[in-house]
Every structure is written in structure tokens, then in C-alpha cells.
CSV table of C-alpha atoms and ligand atoms in Angstrom, one decimal:
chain,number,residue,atom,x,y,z
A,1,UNK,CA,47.7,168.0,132.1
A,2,UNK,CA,47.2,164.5,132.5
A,3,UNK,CA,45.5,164.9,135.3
A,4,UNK,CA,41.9,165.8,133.7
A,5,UNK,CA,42.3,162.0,131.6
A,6,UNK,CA,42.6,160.1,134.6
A,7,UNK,CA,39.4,158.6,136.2
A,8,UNK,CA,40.5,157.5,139.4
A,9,UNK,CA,38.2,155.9,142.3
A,10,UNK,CA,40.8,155.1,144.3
A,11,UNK,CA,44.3,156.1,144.6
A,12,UNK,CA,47.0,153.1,143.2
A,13,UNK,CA,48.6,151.7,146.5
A,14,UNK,CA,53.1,152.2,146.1
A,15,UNK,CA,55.3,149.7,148.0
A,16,UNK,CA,59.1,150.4,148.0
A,17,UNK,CA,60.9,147.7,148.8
A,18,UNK,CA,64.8,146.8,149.1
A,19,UNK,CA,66.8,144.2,149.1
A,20,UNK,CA,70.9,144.0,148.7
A,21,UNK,CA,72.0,147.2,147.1
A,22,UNK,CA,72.9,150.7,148.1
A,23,UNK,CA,69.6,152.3,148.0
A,24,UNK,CA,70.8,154.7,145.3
A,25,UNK,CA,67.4,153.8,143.8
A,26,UNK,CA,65.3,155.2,146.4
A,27,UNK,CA,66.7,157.8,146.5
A,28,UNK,CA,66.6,158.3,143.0
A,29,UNK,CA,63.1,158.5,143.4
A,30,UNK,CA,63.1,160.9,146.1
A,31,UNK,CA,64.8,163.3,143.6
A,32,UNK,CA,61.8,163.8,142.3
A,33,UNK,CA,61.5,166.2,144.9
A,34,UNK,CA,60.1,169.3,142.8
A,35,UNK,CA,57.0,167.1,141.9
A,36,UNK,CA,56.4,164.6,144.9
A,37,UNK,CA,54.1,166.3,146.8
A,38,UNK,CA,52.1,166.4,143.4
A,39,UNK,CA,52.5,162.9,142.7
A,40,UNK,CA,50.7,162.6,146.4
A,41,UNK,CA,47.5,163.5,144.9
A,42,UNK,CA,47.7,160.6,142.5
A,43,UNK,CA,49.3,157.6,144.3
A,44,UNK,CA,49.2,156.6,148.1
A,45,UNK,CA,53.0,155.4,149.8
A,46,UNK,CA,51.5,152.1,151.5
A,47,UNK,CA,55.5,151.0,152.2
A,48,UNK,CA,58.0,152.7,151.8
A,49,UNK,CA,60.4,152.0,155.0
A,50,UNK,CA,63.0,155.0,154.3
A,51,UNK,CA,60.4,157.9,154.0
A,52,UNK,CA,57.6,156.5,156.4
A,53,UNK,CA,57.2,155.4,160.0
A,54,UNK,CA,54.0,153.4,159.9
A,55,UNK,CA,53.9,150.9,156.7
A,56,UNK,CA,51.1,148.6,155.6
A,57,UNK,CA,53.1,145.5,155.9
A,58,UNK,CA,50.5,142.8,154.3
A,59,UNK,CA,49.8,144.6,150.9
A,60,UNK,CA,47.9,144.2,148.5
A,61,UNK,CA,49.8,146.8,146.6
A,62,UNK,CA,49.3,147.9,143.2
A,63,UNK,CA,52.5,149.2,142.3
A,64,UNK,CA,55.7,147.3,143.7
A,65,UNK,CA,59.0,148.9,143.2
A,66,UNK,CA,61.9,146.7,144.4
A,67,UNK,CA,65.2,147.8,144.5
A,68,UNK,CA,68.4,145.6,145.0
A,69,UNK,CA,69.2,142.1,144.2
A,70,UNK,CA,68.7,138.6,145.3
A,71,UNK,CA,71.8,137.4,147.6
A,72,UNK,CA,70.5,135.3,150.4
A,73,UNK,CA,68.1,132.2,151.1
A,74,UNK,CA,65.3,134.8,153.2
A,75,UNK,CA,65.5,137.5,150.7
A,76,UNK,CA,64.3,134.8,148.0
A,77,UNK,CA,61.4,134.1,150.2
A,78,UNK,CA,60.3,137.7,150.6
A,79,UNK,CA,60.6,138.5,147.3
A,80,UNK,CA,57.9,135.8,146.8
A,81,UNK,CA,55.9,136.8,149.0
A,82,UNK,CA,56.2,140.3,147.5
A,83,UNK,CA,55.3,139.4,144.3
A,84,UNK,CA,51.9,137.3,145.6
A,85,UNK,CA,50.7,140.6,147.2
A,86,UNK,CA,51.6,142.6,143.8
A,87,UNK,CA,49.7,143.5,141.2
A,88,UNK,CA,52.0,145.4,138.7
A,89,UNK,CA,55.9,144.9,140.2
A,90,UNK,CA,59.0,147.0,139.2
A,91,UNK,CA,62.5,145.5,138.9
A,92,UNK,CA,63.6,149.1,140.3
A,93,UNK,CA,67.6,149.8,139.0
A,94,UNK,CA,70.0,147.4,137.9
A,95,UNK,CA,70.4,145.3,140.7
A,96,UNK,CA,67.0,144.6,140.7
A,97,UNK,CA,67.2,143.6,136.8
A,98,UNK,CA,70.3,141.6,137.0
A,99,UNK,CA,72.6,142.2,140.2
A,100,UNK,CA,74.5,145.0,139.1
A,101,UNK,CA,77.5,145.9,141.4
A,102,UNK,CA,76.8,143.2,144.2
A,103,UNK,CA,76.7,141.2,141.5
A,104,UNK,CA,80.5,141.5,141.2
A,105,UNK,CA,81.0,139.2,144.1
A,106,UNK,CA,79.4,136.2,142.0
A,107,UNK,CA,82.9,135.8,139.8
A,108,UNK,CA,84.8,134.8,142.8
A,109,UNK,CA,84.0,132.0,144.9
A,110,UNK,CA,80.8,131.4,147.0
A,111,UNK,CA,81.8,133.2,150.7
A,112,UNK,CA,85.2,134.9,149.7
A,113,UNK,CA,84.0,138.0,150.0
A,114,UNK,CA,82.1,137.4,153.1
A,115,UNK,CA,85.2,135.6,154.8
A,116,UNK,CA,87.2,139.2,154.2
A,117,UNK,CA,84.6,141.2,155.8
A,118,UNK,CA,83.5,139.5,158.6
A,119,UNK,CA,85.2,138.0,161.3
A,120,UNK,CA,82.7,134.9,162.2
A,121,UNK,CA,80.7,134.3,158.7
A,122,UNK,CA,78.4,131.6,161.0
A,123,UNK,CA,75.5,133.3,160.3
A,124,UNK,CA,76.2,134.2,157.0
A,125,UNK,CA,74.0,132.0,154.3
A,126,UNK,CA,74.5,133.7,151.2
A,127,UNK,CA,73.9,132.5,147.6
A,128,UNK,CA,74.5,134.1,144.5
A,129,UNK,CA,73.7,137.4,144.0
A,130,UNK,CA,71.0,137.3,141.0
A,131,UNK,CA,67.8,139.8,139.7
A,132,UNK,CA,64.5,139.1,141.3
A,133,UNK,CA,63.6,138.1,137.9
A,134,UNK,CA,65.4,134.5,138.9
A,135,UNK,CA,62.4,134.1,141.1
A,136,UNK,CA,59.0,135.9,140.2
A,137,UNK,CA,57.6,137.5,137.6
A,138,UNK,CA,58.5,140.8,137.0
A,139,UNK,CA,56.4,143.2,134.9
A,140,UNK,CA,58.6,146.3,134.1
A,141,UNK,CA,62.3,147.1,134.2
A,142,UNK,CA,63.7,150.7,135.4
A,143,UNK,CA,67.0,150.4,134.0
A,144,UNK,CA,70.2,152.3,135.3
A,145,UNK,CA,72.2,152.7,138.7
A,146,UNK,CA,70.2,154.7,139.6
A,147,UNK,CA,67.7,154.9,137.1
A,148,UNK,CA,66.8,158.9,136.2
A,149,UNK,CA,64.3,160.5,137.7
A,150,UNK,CA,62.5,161.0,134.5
A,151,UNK,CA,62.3,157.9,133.6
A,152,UNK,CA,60.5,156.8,137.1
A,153,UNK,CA,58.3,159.4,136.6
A,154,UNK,CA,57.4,158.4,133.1
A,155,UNK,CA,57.1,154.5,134.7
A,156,UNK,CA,54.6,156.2,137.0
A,157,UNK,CA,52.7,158.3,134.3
A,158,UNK,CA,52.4,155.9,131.9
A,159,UNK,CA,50.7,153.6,134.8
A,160,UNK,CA,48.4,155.9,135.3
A,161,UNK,CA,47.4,156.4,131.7
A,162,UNK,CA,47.4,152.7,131.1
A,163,UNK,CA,50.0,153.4,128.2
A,164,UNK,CA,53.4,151.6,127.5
A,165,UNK,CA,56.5,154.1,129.4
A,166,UNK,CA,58.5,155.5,127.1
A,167,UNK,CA,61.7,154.1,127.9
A,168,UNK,CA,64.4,154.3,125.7
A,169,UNK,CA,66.2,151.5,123.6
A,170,UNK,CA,68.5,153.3,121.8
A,171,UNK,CA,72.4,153.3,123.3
A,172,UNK,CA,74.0,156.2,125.0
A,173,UNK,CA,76.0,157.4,121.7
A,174,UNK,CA,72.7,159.2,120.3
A,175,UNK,CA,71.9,161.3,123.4
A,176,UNK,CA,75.8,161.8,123.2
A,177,UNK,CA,75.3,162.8,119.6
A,178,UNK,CA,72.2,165.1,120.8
A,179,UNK,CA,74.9,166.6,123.4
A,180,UNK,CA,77.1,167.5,120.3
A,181,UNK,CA,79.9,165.6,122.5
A,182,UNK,CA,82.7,164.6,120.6
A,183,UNK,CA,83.6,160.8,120.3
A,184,UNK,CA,86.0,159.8,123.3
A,185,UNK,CA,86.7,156.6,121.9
A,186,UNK,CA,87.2,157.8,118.0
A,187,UNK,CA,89.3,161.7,119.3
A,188,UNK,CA,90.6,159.9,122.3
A,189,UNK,CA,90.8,156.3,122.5
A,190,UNK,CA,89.2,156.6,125.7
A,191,UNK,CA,87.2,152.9,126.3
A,192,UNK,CA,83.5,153.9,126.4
A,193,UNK,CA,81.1,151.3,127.0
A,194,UNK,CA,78.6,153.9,125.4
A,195,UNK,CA,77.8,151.9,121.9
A,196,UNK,CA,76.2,148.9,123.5
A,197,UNK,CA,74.7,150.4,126.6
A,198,UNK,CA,71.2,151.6,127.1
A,199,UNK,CA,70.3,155.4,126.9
A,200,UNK,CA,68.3,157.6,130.1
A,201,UNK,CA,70.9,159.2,131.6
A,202,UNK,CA,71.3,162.0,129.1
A,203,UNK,CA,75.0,160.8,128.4
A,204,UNK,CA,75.9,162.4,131.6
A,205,UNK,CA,79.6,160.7,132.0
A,206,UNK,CA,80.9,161.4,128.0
A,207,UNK,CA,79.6,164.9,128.7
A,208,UNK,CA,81.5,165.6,131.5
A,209,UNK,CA,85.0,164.0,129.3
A,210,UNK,CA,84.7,160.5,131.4
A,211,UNK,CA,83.6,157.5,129.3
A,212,UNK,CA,80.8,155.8,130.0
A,213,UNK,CA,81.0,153.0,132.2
A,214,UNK,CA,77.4,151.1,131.4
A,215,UNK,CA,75.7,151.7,134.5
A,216,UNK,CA,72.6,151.3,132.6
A,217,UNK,CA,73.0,147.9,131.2
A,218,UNK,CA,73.1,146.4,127.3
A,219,UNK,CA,70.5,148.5,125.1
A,220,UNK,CA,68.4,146.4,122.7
A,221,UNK,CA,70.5,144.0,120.4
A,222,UNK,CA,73.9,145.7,121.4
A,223,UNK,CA,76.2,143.9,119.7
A,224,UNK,CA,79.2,143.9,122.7
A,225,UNK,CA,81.6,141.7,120.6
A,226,UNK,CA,82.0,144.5,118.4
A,227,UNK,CA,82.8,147.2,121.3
A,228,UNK,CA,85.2,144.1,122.5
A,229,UNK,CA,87.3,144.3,119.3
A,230,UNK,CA,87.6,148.2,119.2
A,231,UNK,CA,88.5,147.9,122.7
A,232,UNK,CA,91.5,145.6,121.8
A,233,UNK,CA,92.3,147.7,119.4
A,234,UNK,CA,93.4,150.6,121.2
A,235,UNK,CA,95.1,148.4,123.5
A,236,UNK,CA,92.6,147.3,126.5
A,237,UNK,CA,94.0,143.6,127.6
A,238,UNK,CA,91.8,141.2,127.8
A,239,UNK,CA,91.6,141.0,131.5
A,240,UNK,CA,90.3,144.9,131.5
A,241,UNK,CA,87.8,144.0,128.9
A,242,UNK,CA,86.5,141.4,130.9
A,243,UNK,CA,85.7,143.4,133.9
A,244,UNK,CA,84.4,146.3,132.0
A,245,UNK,CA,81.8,144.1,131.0
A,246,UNK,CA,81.3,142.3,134.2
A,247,UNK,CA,81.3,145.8,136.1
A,248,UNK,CA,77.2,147.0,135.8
A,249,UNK,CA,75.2,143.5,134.1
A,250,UNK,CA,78.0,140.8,133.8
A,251,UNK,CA,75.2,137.9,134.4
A,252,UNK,CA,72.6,139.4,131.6
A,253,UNK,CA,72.4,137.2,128.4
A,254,UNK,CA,74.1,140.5,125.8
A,255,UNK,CA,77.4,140.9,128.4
A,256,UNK,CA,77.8,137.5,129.2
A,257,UNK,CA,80.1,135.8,126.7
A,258,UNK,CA,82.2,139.4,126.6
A,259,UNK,CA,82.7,139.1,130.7
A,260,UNK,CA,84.0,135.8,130.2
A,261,UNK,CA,80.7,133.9,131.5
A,262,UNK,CA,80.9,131.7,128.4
B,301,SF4,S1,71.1,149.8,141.0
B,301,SF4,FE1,72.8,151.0,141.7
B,301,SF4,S2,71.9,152.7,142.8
B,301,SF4,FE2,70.3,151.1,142.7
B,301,SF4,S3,70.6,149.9,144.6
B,301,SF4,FE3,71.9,149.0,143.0
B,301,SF4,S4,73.9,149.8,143.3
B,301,SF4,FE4,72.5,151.2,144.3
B,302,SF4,S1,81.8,159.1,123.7
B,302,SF4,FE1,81.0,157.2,124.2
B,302,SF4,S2,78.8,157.5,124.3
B,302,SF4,FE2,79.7,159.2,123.2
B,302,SF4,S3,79.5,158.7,121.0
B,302,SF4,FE3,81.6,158.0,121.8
B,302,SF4,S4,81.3,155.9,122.4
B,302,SF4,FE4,79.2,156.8,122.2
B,303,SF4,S1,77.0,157.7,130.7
B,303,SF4,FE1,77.0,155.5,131.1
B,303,SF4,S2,78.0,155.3,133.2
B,303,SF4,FE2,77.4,157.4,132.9
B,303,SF4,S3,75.4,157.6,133.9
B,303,SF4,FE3,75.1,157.2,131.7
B,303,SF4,S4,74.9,155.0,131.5
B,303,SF4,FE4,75.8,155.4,133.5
């Protein structure tokens, strides 16, 4: 339908790109299987290492989607490189926004982790694990680990349209509500990070009885000190409270105090 209000001369040029993650992300966005052949007509893959064999390395692109975080001294180059040849680029998932799981490595010392996997870490010159927003300009966040499918596509759409995505701001409780799920926290006392963390996921985990665990990040103005208290209340310590909030977005300015940053 949105086809017929899109004057296109030239198809937008897509770069995937990665960086330290799990590539979860991509293929996220290869779940969009149903429609992808569709979205064909409307976008070209320039780069996109996982699905193609020949890439245009050099750019320019007009869409950038970069998955994974920052975590090494050549990753911070390429991602600045990345972002000269961009015109429009994508902090793609949660460790692209703010380090996400990798990210979990930053609360112990620098090369711990690396000493207990490898045997000979002389090669190894890691730093610590950030967001690419630490070091270019990013102009849109896909939030979530992965992010939904929908919500890439709406990303995409609304590019096309040259209108702002869609992307929701309220927390996971109202789809939850929407889902008719009863409270795990209020019938159950189970800890669910579900009050301060974004919606797009359709409250998938508190649907299926498991609390959710935040993999989307902090939703606007979440008020996390608030979650904190009710989670003392029924009887987290304060060591499990920390790490809930330190699991998915430990770093980002809403979780930081609450995972014990400050
Ligand atoms: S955000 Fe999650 S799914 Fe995406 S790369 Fe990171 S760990 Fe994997
Ligand atoms: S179960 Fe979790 S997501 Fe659902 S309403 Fe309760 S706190 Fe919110
Ligand atoms: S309910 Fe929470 S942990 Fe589960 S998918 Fe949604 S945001 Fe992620």
C-alpha cells in the first residue's frame, strides 16, 4: 500500500555491519523472511557479509545498520569509518545502543575475562565494551536483543516514507496488560524487570509465566529506583538487584545508579 506514495529514482543502498555481539540481530532481520524478497524491490543489500558473497566494501550507503558493540581499538576505527560513508546509520539491537550482554565483561577488570578464555592474550587489545554511540553519531536506535522484526521493518518503512518509526516508549507492563497476563510480580512475587523496560516484544517472556528480564533496555523516564525497592521487598538481595540491572543496559544513564555504577 505504501508502495504507490513512494517516488523512488533510485533504490536506498543497505549496509549490515557487525561488530562484537552474537549476530542475533541479523538474524532478526532475516526473520523477515515472509516479506524480504518484497522489501528487494524497495532497497538494494550493498553489504551485508552473512547473506552475500560479493559486498560493496567502500560505501556510500544510505542506510547503515550496525549490530554489536565497541570492544577493541580497530573496531573503534571502523566504526568511524562506517559512519563517514553513512548517510542515515542504525544502532542495530542493544549492543549496538549500549553494550548489552558483552557489556557484562566491563564490571570486572580490564582482560579478566580474556585471560580465562584464551591461553596467550598477546594479541588481545581490548578496551571497554561501549555502544558505537561512544564514538559517532548515531541517527536511530532499534532497541531489544534482538530487536522484533516488526519494529525493523517499521525502521525501514518509515525511511522510506520519510516519517518518524513508530517505536514504542511505553514499558512492557501495557502490552502485558493488552495480553490480559496476570501480574508475576503482584500474584507471584516473581522479579520482573517489566515496569521500567521498553515495550516491542509483545511481552513475550511474562506471557509465557517467566518474568521479564529487560532485554530491551530502560523505556522513557523509567523510574528503576522504584522497581529496586519492590524488588527488596519481596526479598531480592542486593547483589541480585545489581546484576538484574547490569544484565541487558548496565552502562545506560536510567540503570546505572541501580547496577551499582554510581
Ligand atoms: S543485541 Fe543481543 S541479539 Fe543483538 S548482537 Fe547483541 S547479544 Fe546478539
Ligand atoms: S508481569 Fe511483568 S511485565 Fe507484566 S505487568 Fe507484571 S511487571 Fe509488568
Ligand atoms: S519480555 Fe523482556 S526479556 Fe522478554 S523479550 Fe520482552 S523485553 Fe526481552
Amino acid at each position: 500500500m505504501f508502495v504507490e506514495r513512494i517516488n523512488m529514482r533510485e533504490k536506498p543502498k543497505i549496509a549490515v555491519f557487525k561488530f562484537t555481539g552474537c549476530a542475533g540481530c541479523q538474524l532478526e532481520l532475516l526473520r523477515l523472511e515472509d516479506i524480504f524478497l518484497d522489501l528487494l524491490e524497495f532497497f538494494d543489500i550493498s553489504y551485508w557479509v552473512m547473506v552475500k558473497r560479493e559486498n560493496q566494501e567502500d560505501g556510500p550507503w544510505d542506510i547503515s545498520l550496525v549490530e554489536g558493540s565497541i570492544s577493541t581499538p580497530e573496531e573503534i576505527k571502523e566504526i568511524k569509518e562506517i559512519r563517514k560513508k553513512s548517510k542515515f546509520l542504525v544502532a542495530f539491537g542493544d549492543c549496538a545502543i549500549g553494550g548489552c550482554i558483552p557489556s557484562i565483561r566491563n564490571w570486572m577488570p580490564q582482560m579478566e575475562a580474556e585471560t580465562q578464555v584464551y591461553h596467550d592474550t598477546s594479541a588481545i587489545h581490548s578496551t571497554k565494551v561501549l555502544g558505537i554511540g561512544e564514538y559517532v553519531k548515531i541517527d536511530a536506535i532499534l532497541k531489544g536483543c534482538p530487536p522484533h522484526r516488526e519494529n525493523i521493518l517499521e525502521l525501514l518503512k518509515s525511511y522510506l516514507l520519510k516519517t518518524k518509526p513508530r517505536l514504542r516508549k511505553h514499558p512492557v507492563c501495557i502490552e502485558c496488560k493488552y495480553r490480559d497476563n496476570a501480574c508475576l510480580i503482584t500474584s507471584k512475587k516473581i522479579p520482573c524487570m517489566g515496569p521500567v523496560t521498553s515495550a516491542g516484544c509483545g511481552a513475550l517472556c511474562p506471557s509465557l509465566n517467566r518474568e521479564c528480564e529487560g532485554c530491551f533496555g530502560p523505556m522513557s523516564n523509567p523510574n528503576p529506583e522504584a522497581l529496586a525497592s519492590i524488588f527488596r521487598d519481596i526479598g531480592l538481595s542486593e547483589e541480585d538487584i545489581i546484576r538484574k540491572f547490569r544484565k541487558y543496559a548496565g552502562t545506560s544513564i536510567e540503570f546505572q545508579r541501580e547496577a551499582g555504577l554510581r
